[in-house]
């Protein structure tokens, strides 16, 4: 086992931070380290938080973390913000709302850019969850980018997914649409001191009435004012109740299997992509094929089959 | 496919509440393809260094307009060193009298960029001087 893994298992902050960087950069050292780390994972409770931008996700996480700390639990936070498709740069600003947690040894916060991923997460997020899990964090909270309607990848990684909504974002038709509104294990109506909150709660509750009819668990609809710390205790209790529900119904193992499947697929996708676009292997062939497609000497499907043929031979 | 990105922490130590300059620099670095972690106002040296460790940054950029740079910039530099983050490039900006610049450089603040500095100059400096 490498030094970096041993140090991570001891909880060394700099080693944790460095391995996360290496994983994000697809460095070979990270691949080896992640193989060593896997046996030490699976203990942390993973909570996903998603919702539109500005709905108060970071503030909510800060308050929730404070409460978990009071209960003596350690917390890892992964805060994801979008990477610019133009410059490749990112402004990672979720930490601003969490700085009061910065001096607590029991809390580790890491900001990540999406680096080209579209589902609200980033490719390395599976590794980062495993690293924080292995270093001994009891709870790992993943904050997605501010989402629109279709970014639902968070359910693949979280045991419990919270969808955060704020009053005044549209009528009841919005709550009926497919996508983000389908993935909640708990709905959180944040900024509940704003006008229109009763209507928003009523609309989400009526959605729950329809979608949960005949099921053994009804998705809770909670209201919070994160900035004032209101409603957070009830939220934490609901998260714990959901966890017990998963364990009681054996859905927990199913959820974890879903995460491993997503991670496996992501690793294969990354490897294939780097093979296909690697200078040494396929890049030149792809350029030749693009020329031939343009000249109508071949078509995109035949070209794709030719490339896949090289990989699968 | 190894893809490295320069990670920069932009922080405002101490009590001054003016972050327009810091935000403009943060945005320019973002547009130059860097990952910028913005920590907001009123940070202590300890908070800044803790964030630098957890975020595994290559650069710490400090902005200060209150006049307390000789204390606060130097505190951050010392604390980074104490935690073994010798490789981190430290740069500063804000209202810093020219006669203070050599003193700051002696304490480990590699460069100071005053008002009116074109943001390209800061980008260029970071790319040229980042240590890993």
CSV table of C-alpha atoms in Angstrom, one decimal:
chain,number,residue,atom,x,y,z
A,1,UNK,CA,0.0,0.0,0.0
A,2,UNK,CA,1.4,3.4,-1.0
A,3,UNK,CA,2.2,6.1,1.6
A,4,UNK,CA,-0.6,8.4,0.3
A,5,UNK,CA,-3.2,5.7,1.1
A,6,UNK,CA,-1.8,4.9,4.5
A,7,UNK,CA,-1.8,8.7,5.3
A,8,UNK,CA,-5.4,9.0,4.1
A,9,UNK,CA,-6.5,6.1,6.3
A,10,UNK,CA,-4.9,8.0,9.2
A,11,UNK,CA,-7.0,11.1,8.2
A,12,UNK,CA,-4.1,13.3,7.0
A,13,UNK,CA,-5.7,16.3,5.3
A,14,UNK,CA,-3.0,17.1,2.8
A,15,UNK,CA,-2.9,13.5,1.5
A,16,UNK,CA,-6.7,13.5,1.2
A,17,UNK,CA,-6.5,16.8,-0.7
A,18,UNK,CA,-3.7,15.6,-3.0
A,19,UNK,CA,-5.3,12.3,-3.9
A,20,UNK,CA,-8.5,14.1,-4.8
A,21,UNK,CA,-6.5,16.3,-7.2
A,22,UNK,CA,-4.8,13.3,-8.7
A,23,UNK,CA,-8.1,11.6,-9.2
A,24,UNK,CA,-9.5,14.7,-10.9
A,25,UNK,CA,-6.6,14.8,-13.2
A,26,UNK,CA,-6.9,11.1,-14.2
A,27,UNK,CA,-3.4,10.5,-12.9
A,28,UNK,CA,-2.1,6.9,-12.8
A,29,UNK,CA,-1.1,7.3,-9.2
A,30,UNK,CA,-4.8,7.8,-8.3
A,31,UNK,CA,-5.8,4.7,-10.2
A,32,UNK,CA,-3.4,2.6,-8.1
A,33,UNK,CA,-4.4,4.4,-4.9
A,34,UNK,CA,-8.2,4.0,-5.5
A,35,UNK,CA,-7.7,0.2,-5.9
A,36,UNK,CA,-6.1,0.1,-2.4
A,37,UNK,CA,-8.8,2.3,-0.9
A,38,UNK,CA,-11.8,0.4,-2.0
A,39,UNK,CA,-11.7,-2.2,0.8
A,40,UNK,CA,-11.9,0.6,3.4
A,41,UNK,CA,-15.1,2.2,1.9
A,42,UNK,CA,-18.8,1.7,2.4
A,43,UNK,CA,-19.2,3.1,5.9
A,44,UNK,CA,-20.1,6.7,5.2
A,45,UNK,CA,-23.7,7.8,4.8
A,46,UNK,CA,-23.9,9.7,1.4
A,47,UNK,CA,-26.4,12.5,1.2
A,48,UNK,CA,-27.0,14.3,-2.2
A,49,UNK,CA,-28.3,17.8,-2.4
A,50,UNK,CA,-29.6,19.2,-5.7
A,51,UNK,CA,-31.8,22.1,-6.8
A,52,UNK,CA,-31.8,25.3,-8.9
A,53,UNK,CA,-29.0,27.8,-8.5
A,54,UNK,CA,-29.5,30.2,-5.6
A,55,UNK,CA,-31.9,27.9,-3.8
A,56,UNK,CA,-29.7,27.8,-0.8
A,57,UNK,CA,-28.0,24.4,-1.1
A,58,UNK,CA,-24.7,25.5,0.3
A,59,UNK,CA,-26.3,27.3,3.3
A,60,UNK,CA,-28.4,24.3,3.9
A,61,UNK,CA,-25.4,22.1,3.9
A,62,UNK,CA,-23.6,24.4,6.3
A,63,UNK,CA,-26.5,24.2,8.8
A,64,UNK,CA,-26.9,20.5,8.4
A,65,UNK,CA,-23.2,19.9,9.0
A,66,UNK,CA,-23.3,22.0,12.1
A,67,UNK,CA,-26.1,19.7,13.4
A,68,UNK,CA,-24.2,16.5,12.5
A,69,UNK,CA,-21.2,17.9,14.3
A,70,UNK,CA,-23.2,18.5,17.4
A,71,UNK,CA,-24.2,14.8,17.3
A,72,UNK,CA,-20.5,14.0,17.1
A,73,UNK,CA,-20.4,12.9,13.5
A,74,UNK,CA,-17.6,13.9,11.1
A,75,UNK,CA,-18.6,15.3,7.7
A,76,UNK,CA,-17.1,15.5,4.3
A,77,UNK,CA,-18.5,18.0,1.8
A,78,UNK,CA,-18.1,17.8,-2.0
A,79,UNK,CA,-19.3,21.1,-3.6
A,80,UNK,CA,-19.6,21.0,-7.4
A,81,UNK,CA,-19.8,24.1,-9.6
A,82,UNK,CA,-19.9,24.4,-13.4
A,83,UNK,CA,-16.7,24.4,-15.5
A,84,UNK,CA,-16.8,26.9,-18.3
A,85,UNK,CA,-17.3,25.1,-21.7
A,86,UNK,CA,-15.4,28.0,-23.3
A,87,UNK,CA,-12.3,28.5,-21.1
A,88,UNK,CA,-12.2,25.2,-19.1
A,89,UNK,CA,-11.9,27.4,-16.0
A,90,UNK,CA,-14.3,27.5,-13.1
A,91,UNK,CA,-15.4,29.8,-10.3
A,92,UNK,CA,-16.0,27.6,-7.3
A,93,UNK,CA,-17.9,29.7,-4.8
A,94,UNK,CA,-19.8,27.3,-2.6
A,95,UNK,CA,-17.2,27.5,0.1
A,96,UNK,CA,-18.2,31.2,0.8
A,97,UNK,CA,-21.3,29.9,2.6
A,98,UNK,CA,-19.4,27.3,4.6
A,99,UNK,CA,-16.3,29.2,5.8
A,100,UNK,CA,-17.5,29.0,9.4
A,101,UNK,CA,-16.9,25.2,9.2
A,102,UNK,CA,-13.3,25.7,7.9
A,103,UNK,CA,-11.7,25.6,11.3
A,104,UNK,CA,-13.4,22.4,12.4
A,105,UNK,CA,-11.1,19.3,12.2
A,106,UNK,CA,-14.1,17.1,11.8
A,107,UNK,CA,-15.2,18.7,8.5
A,108,UNK,CA,-13.4,18.5,5.2
A,109,UNK,CA,-14.7,20.6,2.3
A,110,UNK,CA,-13.7,20.2,-1.3
A,111,UNK,CA,-14.8,22.3,-4.3
A,112,UNK,CA,-14.9,20.6,-7.7
A,113,UNK,CA,-15.5,21.8,-11.3
A,114,UNK,CA,-17.8,19.7,-13.5
A,115,UNK,CA,-15.0,19.5,-16.1
A,116,UNK,CA,-17.3,18.7,-19.0
A,117,UNK,CA,-19.8,16.4,-17.3
A,118,UNK,CA,-23.4,17.3,-17.9
A,119,UNK,CA,-25.4,15.4,-15.2
A,120,UNK,CA,-24.8,17.8,-12.4
A,121,UNK,CA,-21.8,16.0,-11.1
A,122,UNK,CA,-18.2,15.6,-12.2
A,123,UNK,CA,-16.4,12.5,-13.3
A,124,UNK,CA,-14.2,12.2,-10.3
A,125,UNK,CA,-17.0,12.5,-7.8
A,126,UNK,CA,-17.1,8.7,-7.2
A,127,UNK,CA,-13.5,8.7,-6.3
A,128,UNK,CA,-13.9,11.7,-4.0
A,129,UNK,CA,-16.8,10.1,-2.1
A,130,UNK,CA,-14.7,6.9,-1.6
A,131,UNK,CA,-11.6,8.9,-0.4
A,132,UNK,CA,-13.7,10.9,2.2
A,133,UNK,CA,-15.4,7.6,3.2
A,134,UNK,CA,-12.1,5.8,3.6
A,135,UNK,CA,-10.6,8.6,5.7
A,136,UNK,CA,-13.3,8.1,8.2
A,137,UNK,CA,-16.0,10.7,7.6
A,138,UNK,CA,-19.3,9.5,9.0
A,139,UNK,CA,-21.4,11.5,6.6
A,140,UNK,CA,-20.5,12.6,3.0
A,141,UNK,CA,-22.6,15.4,1.5
A,142,UNK,CA,-22.5,15.9,-2.3
A,143,UNK,CA,-23.8,19.2,-3.6
A,144,UNK,CA,-24.6,19.2,-7.3
A,145,UNK,CA,-24.3,22.2,-9.6
A,146,UNK,CA,-27.3,24.4,-9.7
A,147,UNK,CA,-29.6,22.3,-11.8
A,148,UNK,CA,-32.3,23.0,-14.4
A,149,UNK,CA,-34.6,20.1,-15.0
A,150,UNK,CA,-32.7,17.1,-16.3
A,151,UNK,CA,-29.5,16.7,-14.2
A,152,UNK,CA,-30.3,13.6,-12.2
A,153,UNK,CA,-27.0,11.8,-11.8
A,154,UNK,CA,-27.0,12.5,-8.1
A,155,UNK,CA,-29.3,9.6,-7.4
A,156,UNK,CA,-26.6,7.2,-8.6
A,157,UNK,CA,-24.2,8.2,-5.9
A,158,UNK,CA,-26.4,9.3,-2.9
A,159,UNK,CA,-28.1,7.1,-0.4
A,160,UNK,CA,-30.6,9.9,0.2
A,161,UNK,CA,-31.3,12.6,-2.3
A,162,UNK,CA,-32.7,16.0,-1.3
A,163,UNK,CA,-34.3,18.2,-3.9
A,164,UNK,CA,-34.3,21.9,-2.8
A,165,UNK,CA,-37.0,24.1,-4.2
A,166,UNK,CA,-37.7,27.8,-3.5
A,167,UNK,CA,-41.1,29.6,-3.7
A,168,UNK,CA,-42.0,31.5,-6.8
A,169,UNK,CA,-40.4,29.5,-9.6
A,170,UNK,CA,-43.5,28.6,-11.6
A,171,UNK,CA,-46.9,27.1,-11.5
A,172,UNK,CA,-48.1,23.6,-10.8
A,173,UNK,CA,-47.1,22.4,-14.3
A,174,UNK,CA,-43.5,22.7,-13.4
A,175,UNK,CA,-43.8,20.2,-10.5
A,176,UNK,CA,-45.4,17.7,-13.0
A,177,UNK,CA,-42.5,17.7,-15.4
A,178,UNK,CA,-40.1,14.8,-15.7
A,179,UNK,CA,-36.5,14.9,-14.4
A,180,UNK,CA,-35.3,16.6,-11.2
A,181,UNK,CA,-38.8,16.6,-9.7
A,182,UNK,CA,-38.9,12.8,-9.8
A,183,UNK,CA,-35.7,12.0,-7.9
A,184,UNK,CA,-36.3,13.3,-4.4
A,185,UNK,CA,-36.2,11.1,-1.4
A,186,UNK,CA,-37.0,14.3,0.5
A,187,UNK,CA,-38.3,17.6,-0.8
A,188,UNK,CA,-37.0,20.7,0.9
A,189,UNK,CA,-38.8,24.0,0.3
A,190,UNK,CA,-36.1,26.4,1.4
A,191,UNK,CA,-36.4,30.2,1.9
A,192,UNK,CA,-39.8,29.5,3.4
A,193,UNK,CA,-40.1,33.0,4.7
A,194,UNK,CA,-40.7,34.2,1.1
A,195,UNK,CA,-44.1,35.0,-0.3
A,196,UNK,CA,-45.9,32.2,-2.1
A,197,UNK,CA,-44.5,29.4,0.1
A,198,UNK,CA,-47.9,28.0,1.0
A,199,UNK,CA,-48.7,27.5,-2.7
A,200,UNK,CA,-45.4,25.9,-3.4
A,201,UNK,CA,-45.8,23.4,-0.5
A,202,UNK,CA,-49.3,22.6,-1.6
A,203,UNK,CA,-48.2,22.0,-5.2
A,204,UNK,CA,-45.3,19.7,-4.2
A,205,UNK,CA,-47.6,17.9,-1.7
A,206,UNK,CA,-50.2,17.2,-4.4
A,207,UNK,CA,-47.4,15.9,-6.6
A,208,UNK,CA,-46.4,13.6,-3.8
A,209,UNK,CA,-50.0,12.4,-3.3
A,210,UNK,CA,-50.1,11.3,-7.0
A,211,UNK,CA,-46.6,9.8,-7.3
A,212,UNK,CA,-46.6,8.0,-3.9
A,213,UNK,CA,-50.1,6.6,-3.9
A,214,UNK,CA,-50.0,2.9,-3.2
A,215,UNK,CA,-46.4,3.0,-2.2
A,216,UNK,CA,-45.1,2.2,1.3
A,217,UNK,CA,-43.2,5.4,1.7
A,218,UNK,CA,-44.5,8.9,1.1
A,219,UNK,CA,-41.8,11.4,0.1
A,220,UNK,CA,-41.7,14.1,2.9
A,221,UNK,CA,-42.2,17.7,2.0
A,222,UNK,CA,-40.3,20.0,4.5
A,223,UNK,CA,-39.9,23.7,4.7
A,224,UNK,CA,-36.7,25.3,5.9
A,225,UNK,CA,-35.2,28.8,6.3
A,226,UNK,CA,-31.5,27.7,6.1
A,227,UNK,CA,-30.1,31.2,6.7
A,228,UNK,CA,-31.8,31.2,10.1
A,229,UNK,CA,-31.2,27.6,10.8
A,230,UNK,CA,-34.9,26.9,10.9
A,231,UNK,CA,-36.3,23.4,10.1
A,232,UNK,CA,-32.8,21.8,9.9
A,233,UNK,CA,-33.5,19.5,12.9
A,234,UNK,CA,-36.6,18.0,11.2
A,235,UNK,CA,-34.6,17.6,8.0
A,236,UNK,CA,-31.9,15.7,9.7
A,237,UNK,CA,-34.4,13.4,11.3
A,238,UNK,CA,-36.1,12.7,8.0
A,239,UNK,CA,-32.7,11.9,6.5
A,240,UNK,CA,-32.1,9.4,9.3
A,241,UNK,CA,-35.6,8.0,8.8
A,242,UNK,CA,-35.0,7.5,5.1
A,243,UNK,CA,-31.7,5.7,5.9
A,244,UNK,CA,-33.6,3.3,8.3
A,245,UNK,CA,-36.3,2.8,5.6
A,246,UNK,CA,-33.6,1.8,3.1
A,247,UNK,CA,-32.1,-0.7,5.5
A,248,UNK,CA,-35.4,-2.1,6.5
A,249,UNK,CA,-36.6,-2.7,2.9
A,250,UNK,CA,-33.2,-3.9,1.7
A,251,UNK,CA,-33.1,-1.1,-0.8
A,252,UNK,CA,-29.8,0.0,0.7
A,253,UNK,CA,-27.8,-2.7,-1.0
A,254,UNK,CA,-29.6,-2.0,-4.2
A,255,UNK,CA,-28.7,1.7,-3.9
A,256,UNK,CA,-25.0,0.9,-3.3
A,257,UNK,CA,-25.0,-1.5,-6.3
A,258,UNK,CA,-26.4,1.3,-8.4
A,259,UNK,CA,-23.5,3.5,-7.4
A,260,UNK,CA,-20.9,0.9,-8.2
A,261,UNK,CA,-22.5,0.4,-11.6
A,262,UNK,CA,-22.4,4.1,-12.3
A,263,UNK,CA,-18.8,4.3,-11.2
A,264,UNK,CA,-17.8,1.2,-13.3
A,265,UNK,CA,-19.5,2.6,-16.4
A,266,UNK,CA,-17.8,6.0,-15.8
A,267,UNK,CA,-14.3,4.4,-15.5
A,268,UNK,CA,-14.9,2.4,-18.7
A,269,UNK,CA,-16.2,5.5,-20.5
A,270,UNK,CA,-13.2,7.5,-19.4
A,271,UNK,CA,-10.7,4.8,-20.5
A,272,UNK,CA,-12.4,4.4,-23.9
A,273,UNK,CA,-12.5,8.1,-24.5
A,274,UNK,CA,-8.9,8.6,-23.7
A,275,UNK,CA,-8.0,5.6,-25.9
A,276,UNK,CA,-10.1,6.9,-28.8
A,277,UNK,CA,-8.8,10.5,-28.6
A,278,UNK,CA,-5.2,9.5,-27.7
A,279,UNK,CA,-2.6,10.7,-30.3
A,280,UNK,CA,-0.8,7.4,-30.2
A,281,UNK,CA,-3.8,5.2,-30.9
A,282,UNK,CA,-6.8,6.6,-32.8
A,283,UNK,CA,-6.5,10.3,-33.3
A,284,UNK,CA,-5.0,10.1,-36.8
A,285,UNK,CA,-7.5,7.5,-37.8
A,286,UNK,CA,-10.3,9.7,-36.6
A,287,UNK,CA,-9.0,12.6,-38.7
A,288,UNK,CA,-8.8,10.4,-41.8
A,289,UNK,CA,-12.3,9.1,-41.2
A,290,UNK,CA,-13.6,12.7,-40.8
A,291,UNK,CA,-12.1,13.6,-44.1
A,292,UNK,CA,-13.7,10.6,-45.8
A,293,UNK,CA,-17.1,11.3,-44.2
A,294,UNK,CA,-16.9,14.9,-45.6
A,295,UNK,CA,-16.0,13.5,-49.0
A,296,UNK,CA,-19.0,11.1,-48.8
A,297,UNK,CA,-16.7,8.2,-49.2
A,298,UNK,CA,-18.0,6.8,-45.9
A,299,UNK,CA,-20.7,7.7,-43.3
A,300,UNK,CA,-20.5,8.3,-39.6
A,301,UNK,CA,-22.0,4.9,-38.7
A,302,UNK,CA,-19.5,2.9,-40.8
A,303,UNK,CA,-16.7,5.1,-39.4
A,304,UNK,CA,-17.9,4.4,-35.8
A,305,UNK,CA,-18.0,0.6,-36.5
A,306,UNK,CA,-14.4,0.8,-37.9
A,307,UNK,CA,-13.1,2.5,-34.7
A,308,UNK,CA,-15.0,0.2,-32.4
A,309,UNK,CA,-13.6,-2.7,-34.4
A,310,UNK,CA,-10.1,-1.6,-33.5
A,311,UNK,CA,-10.9,-1.5,-29.8
A,312,UNK,CA,-12.9,-4.8,-29.7
A,313,UNK,CA,-10.6,-6.9,-31.7
B,1,UNK,CA,-5.3,11.5,-20.4
B,2,UNK,CA,-3.8,13.5,-17.6
B,3,UNK,CA,-5.3,16.9,-17.4
B,4,UNK,CA,-3.8,19.4,-14.9
B,5,UNK,CA,-5.6,22.6,-14.0
B,6,UNK,CA,-4.1,25.5,-12.0
B,7,UNK,CA,-6.1,25.9,-8.8
B,8,UNK,CA,-6.2,29.3,-7.2
B,9,UNK,CA,-7.6,30.4,-3.8
B,10,UNK,CA,-8.8,34.0,-3.8
B,11,UNK,CA,-9.3,35.3,-0.4
B,12,UNK,CA,-9.9,38.5,1.5
B,13,UNK,CA,-8.2,38.5,4.9
B,14,UNK,CA,-9.2,40.8,7.7
B,15,UNK,CA,-12.0,43.3,8.1
B,16,UNK,CA,-12.2,45.2,4.8
B,17,UNK,CA,-15.4,44.8,2.9
B,18,UNK,CA,-14.4,45.7,-0.6
B,19,UNK,CA,-14.2,42.6,-2.8
B,20,UNK,CA,-14.8,44.1,-6.3
B,21,UNK,CA,-11.1,43.8,-7.2
B,22,UNK,CA,-10.9,40.2,-5.9
B,23,UNK,CA,-14.0,39.3,-7.9
B,24,UNK,CA,-12.6,40.8,-11.1
B,25,UNK,CA,-9.3,38.9,-10.7
B,26,UNK,CA,-11.2,35.7,-9.9
B,27,UNK,CA,-13.2,36.0,-13.1
B,28,UNK,CA,-10.1,36.8,-15.2
B,29,UNK,CA,-8.4,33.7,-13.8
B,30,UNK,CA,-11.5,31.6,-14.6
B,31,UNK,CA,-11.5,32.9,-18.1
B,32,UNK,CA,-7.9,31.9,-18.4
B,33,UNK,CA,-8.9,28.3,-17.7
B,34,UNK,CA,-8.0,28.1,-14.0
B,35,UNK,CA,-10.2,26.7,-11.2
B,36,UNK,CA,-10.7,29.6,-8.8
B,37,UNK,CA,-11.9,28.9,-5.2
B,38,UNK,CA,-13.4,32.1,-3.8
B,39,UNK,CA,-13.8,32.2,-0.1
B,40,UNK,CA,-15.5,35.6,0.5
B,41,UNK,CA,-14.9,38.3,3.0
B,42,UNK,CA,-13.5,38.5,6.5
B,43,UNK,CA,-11.2,35.5,6.6
B,44,UNK,CA,-8.6,34.8,9.2
B,45,UNK,CA,-5.2,33.6,8.2
B,46,UNK,CA,-6.1,30.2,9.8
B,47,UNK,CA,-9.3,29.9,7.7
B,48,UNK,CA,-7.4,30.8,4.5
B,49,UNK,CA,-4.6,28.2,5.1
B,50,UNK,CA,-7.1,25.5,6.0
B,51,UNK,CA,-9.0,26.1,2.8
B,52,UNK,CA,-5.7,26.1,0.8
B,53,UNK,CA,-4.9,22.7,2.3
B,54,UNK,CA,-8.3,21.1,1.6
B,55,UNK,CA,-8.6,22.6,-1.9
B,56,UNK,CA,-5.0,21.6,-2.7
B,57,UNK,CA,-4.3,24.9,-4.5
B,58,UNK,CA,-1.3,25.9,-6.5
B,59,UNK,CA,-1.7,29.6,-5.8
B,60,UNK,CA,-3.1,31.8,-3.0
B,61,UNK,CA,-4.2,35.2,-4.0
B,62,UNK,CA,-4.8,37.8,-1.2
B,63,UNK,CA,-6.6,41.1,-1.6
B,64,UNK,CA,-6.6,43.8,1.0
B,65,UNK,CA,-7.5,47.4,1.0
B,66,UNK,CA,-7.5,48.2,4.7
B,67,UNK,CA,-3.8,48.8,5.2
B,68,UNK,CA,-3.2,45.7,7.4
B,69,UNK,CA,-1.3,43.8,4.7
B,70,UNK,CA,2.0,43.8,6.6
B,71,UNK,CA,0.3,41.8,9.3
B,72,UNK,CA,-2.3,39.7,7.5
B,73,UNK,CA,-0.4,38.8,4.3
B,74,UNK,CA,2.7,37.9,6.3
B,75,UNK,CA,0.5,35.8,8.7
B,76,UNK,CA,-0.9,33.8,5.8
B,77,UNK,CA,2.6,33.3,4.3
B,78,UNK,CA,4.0,32.1,7.6
B,79,UNK,CA,1.1,29.7,8.4
B,80,UNK,CA,1.3,28.2,4.9
B,81,UNK,CA,5.0,27.5,5.4
B,82,UNK,CA,4.3,26.1,8.9
B,83,UNK,CA,1.9,23.6,7.3
B,84,UNK,CA,4.4,22.5,4.8
B,85,UNK,CA,2.8,24.3,1.8
B,86,UNK,CA,6.1,25.7,0.6
B,87,UNK,CA,5.2,25.1,-3.0
B,88,UNK,CA,2.2,27.3,-3.0
B,89,UNK,CA,2.7,30.6,-4.9
B,90,UNK,CA,1.4,33.6,-2.9
B,91,UNK,CA,0.4,36.8,-4.6
B,92,UNK,CA,-1.2,39.9,-3.3
B,93,UNK,CA,-3.3,42.8,-4.5
B,94,UNK,CA,-5.1,45.9,-3.3
B,95,UNK,CA,-3.9,49.2,-1.9
B,96,UNK,CA,-0.2,48.4,-1.0
B,97,UNK,CA,2.3,51.2,-0.8
B,98,UNK,CA,5.3,50.6,-3.1
B,99,UNK,CA,7.8,50.8,-0.2
B,100,UNK,CA,6.0,47.8,1.4
B,101,UNK,CA,6.4,45.5,-1.6
B,102,UNK,CA,10.0,44.5,-1.1
B,103,UNK,CA,9.2,43.8,2.6
B,104,UNK,CA,6.3,41.6,1.6
B,105,UNK,CA,8.4,39.8,-1.0
B,106,UNK,CA,11.0,39.0,1.7
B,107,UNK,CA,8.3,37.4,3.7
B,108,UNK,CA,7.2,35.1,0.8
B,109,UNK,CA,4.6,37.1,-1.0
B,110,UNK,CA,6.0,36.5,-4.5
B,111,UNK,CA,4.3,39.4,-6.3
B,112,UNK,CA,2.0,42.4,-5.6
B,113,UNK,CA,-0.4,43.8,-8.1
B,114,UNK,CA,-1.8,47.2,-7.5
B,115,UNK,CA,-4.9,49.0,-8.8
B,116,UNK,CA,-4.9,49.3,-12.6
B,117,UNK,CA,-2.9,46.2,-13.3
B,118,UNK,CA,-4.2,44.6,-16.5
B,119,UNK,CA,-5.6,41.1,-15.5
B,120,UNK,CA,-3.6,39.5,-18.3
B,121,UNK,CA,-0.5,40.4,-16.4
B,122,UNK,CA,-1.6,38.5,-13.4
B,123,UNK,CA,-2.6,35.5,-15.5
B,124,UNK,CA,0.8,35.5,-17.2
B,125,UNK,CA,2.6,35.8,-13.9
B,126,UNK,CA,0.8,32.8,-12.4
B,127,UNK,CA,1.3,30.6,-15.5
B,128,UNK,CA,5.0,31.5,-15.5
B,129,UNK,CA,5.7,31.1,-11.8
B,130,UNK,CA,3.4,28.3,-10.6
B,131,UNK,CA,5.6,25.7,-8.9
B,132,UNK,CA,4.1,22.4,-9.8
